[in-house]
């Protein structure tokens, strides 16, 4: 069945749940390889050999939420930081000079901004836009419609907010005391205001393959320009510390299926799961964006891998370019990226 399903998707036909499940069940070896190879072909048809590198600026690791999977959950007793304006500008400038085509400005739901006001973030956005001229993504957690209006008005291109799962019951066990609809509606509102949105899921968080198939079908209809999957990475001190991390083949299959079902989508290979050594397999599965590029020695952290490969310079445009070259791929330029996003 699986080869037929791949062919059907290659012909541009929508897949049903049974077909998505058959792809998720692709056996290691020939079947999975056929899936990855179809995903690469589709990427090549649409994007040639271009892969887009994104800079990651996690500017505050304070958070009022208590997500069970996250190192930065409120109750975890860890070192935290909130970078000030000048440090953030400096980091953004360095990332821009290094050749990234987008800056992802990310924060925990830091009450300083969330409960008080976002003025400092708005000012920072204005300044970063002016200095770097790069497209921006904001990943602030759930914010009010007024705040989203302001992001849109400032010309922030992207709003990233991941549901993690589209199983409501599982969501409520992961993102405890958070509202499924509120999170979903915030991204739909951002989209209605003309922002591009990114949706994402995690694997290894207690979901079934049926849940993942439901997410694939949902994400296909959502109208998100960027779609991601990340394997859960256990963190010290969190309730899910001892859960273990899932087989990576599942993440790779999800990347490939996302590509088959959404040929035009931007799909990340995140350096935040397995660092630089995990890049090739994610690109081999059909990803066309590299996320979580962080300048070394900048004092900035990742999310799932808060320090892996950062200070030794592997999570840089230079670092990923070595792998791209070995694979016959090249970093896409800002002009090419703007054409893709139409902004
Ligand atoms: N605080 C904002 C939010 O939750 O939307 C933005 C940043 S949040 C830290 C970014 C994403 O990282 C989460 O939505 C989740 O998908 C991913 N993430 C967090 N902890 C993770 C972990 N332990 N393993 C893998 N991915 C993780
Ligand atoms: C990444 N560590 O891209 C980042 C983060 C937030 N928008 C993205 C999960 O992998
Ligand atoms: Fe906070 Fe985001 Fe981590 Fe949840 S995933 S605890 S909202 S930083």
Coordinates of C-alpha atoms and ligand atoms in Angstrom, one line a residue:
X1 CA 0.0 0.0 0.0
X2 CA 2.7 2.4 0.9
X3 CA 4.2 2.8 -2.6
X4 CA 0.7 3.5 -3.9
X5 CA 0.1 6.1 -1.2
X6 CA 3.4 7.8 -2.1
X7 CA 2.4 7.9 -5.7
X8 CA -1.0 9.3 -4.9
X9 CA 0.6 12.1 -2.8
X10 CA 3.1 12.7 -5.6
X11 CA 0.2 13.2 -8.0
X12 CA -1.1 16.0 -5.7
X13 CA -4.0 14.1 -4.3
X14 CA -5.1 14.5 -0.7
X15 CA -4.5 11.6 1.6
X16 CA -7.0 10.1 4.0
X17 CA -6.2 9.0 7.6
X18 CA -5.6 5.3 6.7
X19 CA -3.1 6.4 4.0
X20 CA -1.3 8.7 6.4
X21 CA -1.1 5.9 8.9
X22 CA 0.3 3.6 6.3
X23 CA 3.1 6.1 5.7
X24 CA 3.7 6.5 9.5
X25 CA 4.1 2.7 9.6
X26 CA 6.6 2.6 6.8
X27 CA 9.2 -0.1 7.7
X28 CA 12.8 0.9 8.2
X29 CA 14.8 0.2 5.1
X30 CA 13.2 0.2 1.6
X31 CA 9.8 1.6 2.6
X32 CA 11.1 4.5 4.7
X33 CA 13.7 5.2 2.1
X34 CA 11.1 5.5 -0.6
X35 CA 9.2 8.0 1.6
X36 CA 12.3 10.1 2.2
X37 CA 13.3 10.0 -1.4
X38 CA 9.8 11.2 -2.6
X39 CA 10.0 14.0 0.0
X40 CA 13.4 15.1 -1.3
X41 CA 12.2 15.0 -4.9
X42 CA 9.2 17.3 -4.0
X43 CA 11.5 19.7 -2.2
X44 CA 13.8 19.8 -5.2
X45 CA 11.0 20.5 -7.6
X46 CA 9.8 23.4 -5.5
X47 CA 13.0 24.7 -3.9
X48 CA 15.9 23.3 -6.0
X49 CA 18.9 22.9 -3.7
X50 CA 18.1 25.9 -1.4
X51 CA 17.8 25.5 2.4
X52 CA 17.0 28.5 4.5
X53 CA 18.9 29.2 7.8
X54 CA 17.0 30.8 10.7
X55 CA 18.6 32.6 13.6
X56 CA 17.2 31.9 17.1
X57 CA 17.1 34.5 19.8
X58 CA 15.7 33.1 23.0
X59 CA 15.7 36.5 24.8
X60 CA 13.9 35.6 28.0
X61 CA 13.8 32.1 29.6
X62 CA 11.4 33.3 32.4
X63 CA 8.0 31.6 32.1
X64 CA 4.7 31.7 34.0
X65 CA 3.5 28.4 32.5
X66 CA 4.3 24.9 33.7
X67 CA 4.3 22.8 30.5
X68 CA 5.2 19.3 31.6
X69 CA 7.8 18.7 28.8
X70 CA 9.7 22.0 29.1
X71 CA 13.0 22.7 30.9
X72 CA 11.9 26.3 31.4
X73 CA 8.5 25.5 33.1
X74 CA 7.8 27.8 36.1
X75 CA 8.5 25.2 38.8
X76 CA 11.8 24.1 37.5
X77 CA 14.5 25.5 39.6
X78 CA 17.1 26.6 37.0
X79 CA 19.3 29.5 36.0
X80 CA 17.3 32.0 33.9
X81 CA 18.0 35.1 32.0
X82 CA 16.3 38.1 30.4
X83 CA 18.5 39.8 27.9
X84 CA 18.5 43.5 27.7
X85 CA 17.9 45.6 24.6
X86 CA 21.5 46.3 23.7
X87 CA 22.5 42.6 24.1
X88 CA 19.6 41.5 21.9
X89 CA 20.4 44.1 19.2
X90 CA 24.0 43.0 19.3
X91 CA 23.1 39.3 18.9
X92 CA 20.6 40.1 16.1
X93 CA 23.2 42.0 14.2
X94 CA 25.7 39.2 14.5
X95 CA 23.2 36.7 13.3
X96 CA 22.3 38.9 10.4
X97 CA 25.9 39.3 9.3
X98 CA 26.4 35.5 9.5
X99 CA 23.8 35.0 6.7
X100 CA 20.5 33.9 8.4
X101 CA 17.4 34.9 6.5
X102 CA 15.1 35.3 9.5
X103 CA 15.3 36.0 13.2
X104 CA 13.0 34.0 15.5
X105 CA 12.5 36.2 18.6
X106 CA 11.4 33.7 21.3
X107 CA 10.5 34.0 25.0
X108 CA 8.9 32.0 27.7
X109 CA 5.7 33.6 28.9
X110 CA 7.7 36.0 30.9
X111 CA 5.3 37.9 33.1
X112 CA 7.3 41.1 32.8
X113 CA 6.0 41.3 29.3
X114 CA 2.8 39.2 29.5
X115 CA 1.3 40.7 32.7
X116 CA 2.7 44.2 32.3
X117 CA 3.1 45.2 28.8
X118 CA 4.8 44.4 25.5
X119 CA 6.1 47.9 24.9
X120 CA 9.8 46.9 25.4
X121 CA 9.3 44.0 22.9
X122 CA 7.6 46.3 20.3
X123 CA 10.5 48.8 20.6
X124 CA 13.0 46.0 20.2
X125 CA 11.2 44.7 17.1
X126 CA 11.3 48.2 15.5
X127 CA 15.0 48.5 16.2
X128 CA 15.9 45.1 15.0
X129 CA 13.9 45.5 11.8
X130 CA 15.6 48.8 11.2
X131 CA 19.1 47.6 11.8
X132 CA 19.0 44.1 10.2
X133 CA 16.2 44.5 7.6
X134 CA 15.5 40.7 8.1
X135 CA 12.1 39.1 8.3
X136 CA 11.1 38.4 11.9
X137 CA 9.3 35.6 13.6
X138 CA 7.8 36.2 17.1
X139 CA 7.4 33.2 19.4
X140 CA 6.0 34.8 22.6
X141 CA 3.4 32.1 23.6
X142 CA -0.2 33.1 23.7
X143 CA -0.8 36.8 23.6
X144 CA -3.9 39.0 23.3
X145 CA -5.4 40.1 20.0
X146 CA -4.3 43.6 20.7
X147 CA -0.8 42.5 21.0
X148 CA -1.1 40.5 17.8
X149 CA -2.5 43.6 16.1
X150 CA 0.6 45.5 17.1
X151 CA 3.0 42.8 15.8
X152 CA 1.1 42.8 12.5
X153 CA 1.2 46.6 12.4
X154 CA 5.0 46.6 13.0
X155 CA 5.4 44.3 10.0
X156 CA 6.4 41.1 12.0
X157 CA 6.1 38.5 9.3
X158 CA 5.6 35.4 11.4
X159 CA 3.8 34.3 14.5
X160 CA 5.0 30.8 15.8
X161 CA 2.8 29.0 18.3
X162 CA 2.8 25.2 18.4
X163 CA -0.2 23.1 19.6
X164 CA 2.2 20.1 20.2
X165 CA -0.7 17.8 19.6
X166 CA -4.3 18.1 18.3
X167 CA -5.6 15.6 20.8
X168 CA -7.3 17.9 23.3
X169 CA -7.0 15.5 26.2
X170 CA -3.3 15.0 25.7
X171 CA -2.9 18.8 25.3
X172 CA -4.4 19.4 28.7
X173 CA -2.0 16.9 30.2
X174 CA 1.0 18.6 28.6
X175 CA 0.2 22.2 28.6
X176 CA -1.4 22.1 32.0
X177 CA -3.8 24.9 32.9
X178 CA -3.7 26.2 29.4
X179 CA -6.6 26.4 27.0
X180 CA -6.5 24.5 23.7
X181 CA -8.8 26.9 22.0
X182 CA -7.2 30.0 23.2
X183 CA -3.9 28.8 21.8
X184 CA -5.4 27.8 18.5
X185 CA -7.4 31.0 18.2
X186 CA -4.4 33.2 18.8
X187 CA -2.6 31.7 15.7
X188 CA -5.8 31.9 13.7
X189 CA -6.2 35.5 14.6
X190 CA -2.6 36.3 13.6
X191 CA -3.3 34.6 10.3
X192 CA -6.5 36.7 9.8
X193 CA -4.3 39.8 10.3
X194 CA -2.1 38.8 7.4
X195 CA 0.8 37.2 9.5
X196 CA 2.3 33.9 8.4
X197 CA 1.9 31.3 11.0
X198 CA 3.9 28.2 12.1
X199 CA 2.2 25.2 13.6
X200 CA 4.1 22.2 15.2
X201 CA 3.8 18.9 17.0
X202 CA 6.1 16.9 19.2
X203 CA 6.7 13.2 19.1
X204 CA 7.3 11.0 22.2
X205 CA 4.9 12.9 24.5
X206 CA 2.4 10.1 25.0
X207 CA 0.6 10.4 21.6
X208 CA -0.5 7.5 19.4
X209 CA 0.2 7.1 15.7
X210 CA -3.5 7.9 15.2
X211 CA -3.0 11.2 17.0
X212 CA -0.1 12.1 14.7
X213 CA -2.2 11.2 11.6
X214 CA -4.9 13.5 12.9
X215 CA -2.4 16.2 13.3
X216 CA -1.1 15.7 9.8
X217 CA -4.6 16.1 8.4
X218 CA -5.3 19.1 10.6
X219 CA -2.1 20.8 9.7
X220 CA -2.8 20.3 6.0
X221 CA -6.0 22.4 6.4
X222 CA -4.7 25.0 8.7
X223 CA -3.1 27.4 6.2
X224 CA 0.2 27.5 8.1
X225 CA 3.2 28.3 5.9
X226 CA 5.6 26.6 8.2
X227 CA 5.0 23.2 9.8
X228 CA 7.3 21.5 12.3
X229 CA 7.9 18.3 14.3
X230 CA 10.3 17.9 17.2
X231 CA 11.2 14.8 19.1
X232 CA 10.7 15.2 22.9
X233 CA 14.1 15.6 24.6
X234 CA 13.9 14.8 28.4
X235 CA 14.9 17.6 30.7
X236 CA 16.3 17.6 34.2
X237 CA 13.8 18.5 36.9
X238 CA 10.6 18.2 34.8
X239 CA 7.7 15.8 35.4
X240 CA 8.5 14.1 32.1
X241 CA 12.2 13.7 33.0
X242 CA 12.2 9.9 32.9
X243 CA 9.9 9.4 29.9
X244 CA 12.8 8.7 27.5
X245 CA 13.2 10.1 24.1
X246 CA 11.4 8.7 21.0
X247 CA 12.9 6.9 18.1
X248 CA 14.1 9.5 15.6
X249 CA 12.7 7.6 12.6
X250 CA 9.3 8.7 13.7
X251 CA 10.3 12.4 13.5
X252 CA 11.9 11.8 10.1
X253 CA 8.8 10.1 8.8
X254 CA 6.6 13.0 10.0
X255 CA 8.9 15.5 8.2
X256 CA 8.6 13.5 5.0
X257 CA 4.8 13.1 5.2
X258 CA 4.5 16.8 5.9
X259 CA 6.5 17.4 2.7
X260 CA 4.4 15.0 0.7
X261 CA 1.1 16.5 1.9
X262 CA 2.3 20.2 1.8
X263 CA 4.8 20.5 -1.1
X264 CA 5.0 24.3 -0.7
X265 CA 5.6 24.3 3.1
X266 CA 8.6 25.5 4.9
X267 CA 9.6 22.6 7.1
X268 CA 12.4 22.9 9.8
X269 CA 15.2 20.6 10.5
X270 CA 15.8 21.9 14.1
X271 CA 19.3 21.9 15.5
X272 CA 17.6 21.9 18.9
X273 CA 16.9 18.2 19.1
X274 CA 20.1 16.4 18.1
X275 CA 22.4 19.3 17.3
X276 CA 24.5 19.4 14.2
X277 CA 24.8 15.6 14.0
X278 CA 21.0 15.4 13.5
X279 CA 20.9 17.8 10.6
X280 CA 21.6 15.5 7.7
X281 CA 18.9 13.0 8.4
X282 CA 16.3 15.7 8.8
X283 CA 17.3 17.3 5.5
X284 CA 17.3 13.8 3.9
X285 CA 13.7 13.5 5.0
X286 CA 12.7 16.6 3.1
X287 CA 13.1 19.6 5.5
X288 CA 14.0 22.9 3.8
X289 CA 14.7 25.2 6.7
X290 CA 17.4 25.0 9.5
X291 CA 16.2 26.5 12.8
X292 CA 17.9 27.2 16.1
X293 CA 21.1 28.8 14.8
X294 CA 22.6 30.5 17.8
X295 CA 25.8 32.7 18.0
X296 CA 28.5 31.0 20.1
X297 CA 29.4 32.6 23.5
X298 CA 26.4 34.9 23.3
X299 CA 24.9 33.6 26.5
X300 CA 21.8 32.5 24.7
X301 CA 20.2 29.0 25.2
X302 CA 18.2 26.6 23.0
X303 CA 15.0 25.1 24.2
X304 CA 15.2 21.3 24.0
X305 CA 19.0 21.3 23.9
X306 CA 19.9 24.4 25.8
X307 CA 23.6 24.3 25.2
X308 CA 24.5 21.4 22.8
X309 CA 26.8 22.5 20.0
X310 CA 26.3 26.3 20.7
X311 CA 29.6 27.6 22.1
X312 CA 31.8 25.4 19.8
X313 CA 30.2 27.2 16.8
X314 CA 28.4 24.2 15.2
X315 CA 25.0 25.9 15.4
X316 CA 26.0 28.6 13.0
X317 CA 25.5 29.3 9.3
X318 CA 29.2 28.4 8.8
X319 CA 28.7 25.1 10.8
X320 CA 25.6 24.0 8.9
X321 CA 27.1 25.1 5.5
X322 CA 29.7 22.2 5.9
X323 CA 26.9 19.7 6.0
X324 CA 24.9 21.4 3.2
X325 CA 27.9 21.3 1.0
X326 CA 28.4 17.6 1.6
X327 CA 24.8 17.0 0.6
X328 CA 24.9 19.2 -2.6
X329 CA 22.7 21.8 -1.0
X330 CA 23.3 25.5 -0.4
X331 CA 21.9 28.2 2.0
X332 CA 19.1 30.2 0.4
X333 CA 19.6 33.9 0.2
X334 CA 17.4 36.6 1.7
X335 CA 16.0 37.6 -1.7
X336 CA 15.1 34.0 -2.4
X337 CA 13.5 33.7 1.0
X338 CA 11.4 36.8 0.5
X339 CA 10.1 35.4 -2.7
X340 CA 9.1 32.2 -0.9
X341 CA 7.2 34.0 1.8
X342 CA 5.9 36.7 -0.5
X343 CA 6.8 39.5 2.0
Ligands
LIG1 N1 7.1 29.8 25.2 C1 6.6 29.9 23.9 C2 5.6 28.8 23.7 O1 5.6 27.8 24.5 O2 4.9 28.9 22.7 C3 7.7 29.8 22.9 C4 8.9 29.0 23.0 S1 8.6 27.3 23.4 C5 9.9 27.2 24.5 C6 9.0 26.5 21.9 C7 8.7 25.1 21.6 O3 9.8 24.2 22.0 C8 7.5 24.4 22.3 O4 6.3 24.8 21.8 C9 7.8 22.9 22.1 O5 7.3 22.5 20.8 C10 9.3 22.9 22.0 N2 9.9 22.2 23.2 C11 9.9 22.6 24.5 N3 10.4 21.7 25.3 C12 10.8 20.7 24.5 C13 11.5 19.5 24.8 N4 11.8 19.1 26.0 N5 11.7 18.6 23.7 C14 11.4 19.0 22.5 N6 10.8 20.2 22.2 C15 10.5 21.0 23.1
LIG2 C1 13.9 25.9 17.2 N1 14.6 26.1 19.5 O1 13.6 26.4 16.1 C2 13.8 26.7 18.4 C3 12.3 26.8 18.9 C4 10.5 28.5 18.5 N2 9.9 29.3 17.5 C5 11.5 27.6 17.9 C6 11.7 25.5 19.3 O2 14.2 24.7 17.2
LIG3 FE1 6.9 28.2 29.0 FE2 6.9 27.8 26.3 FE3 8.2 26.2 28.0 FE4 5.6 26.1 28.0 S1 6.9 25.6 26.3 S2 6.9 26.2 29.9 S3 5.0 28.3 27.6 S4 8.6 28.3 27.6

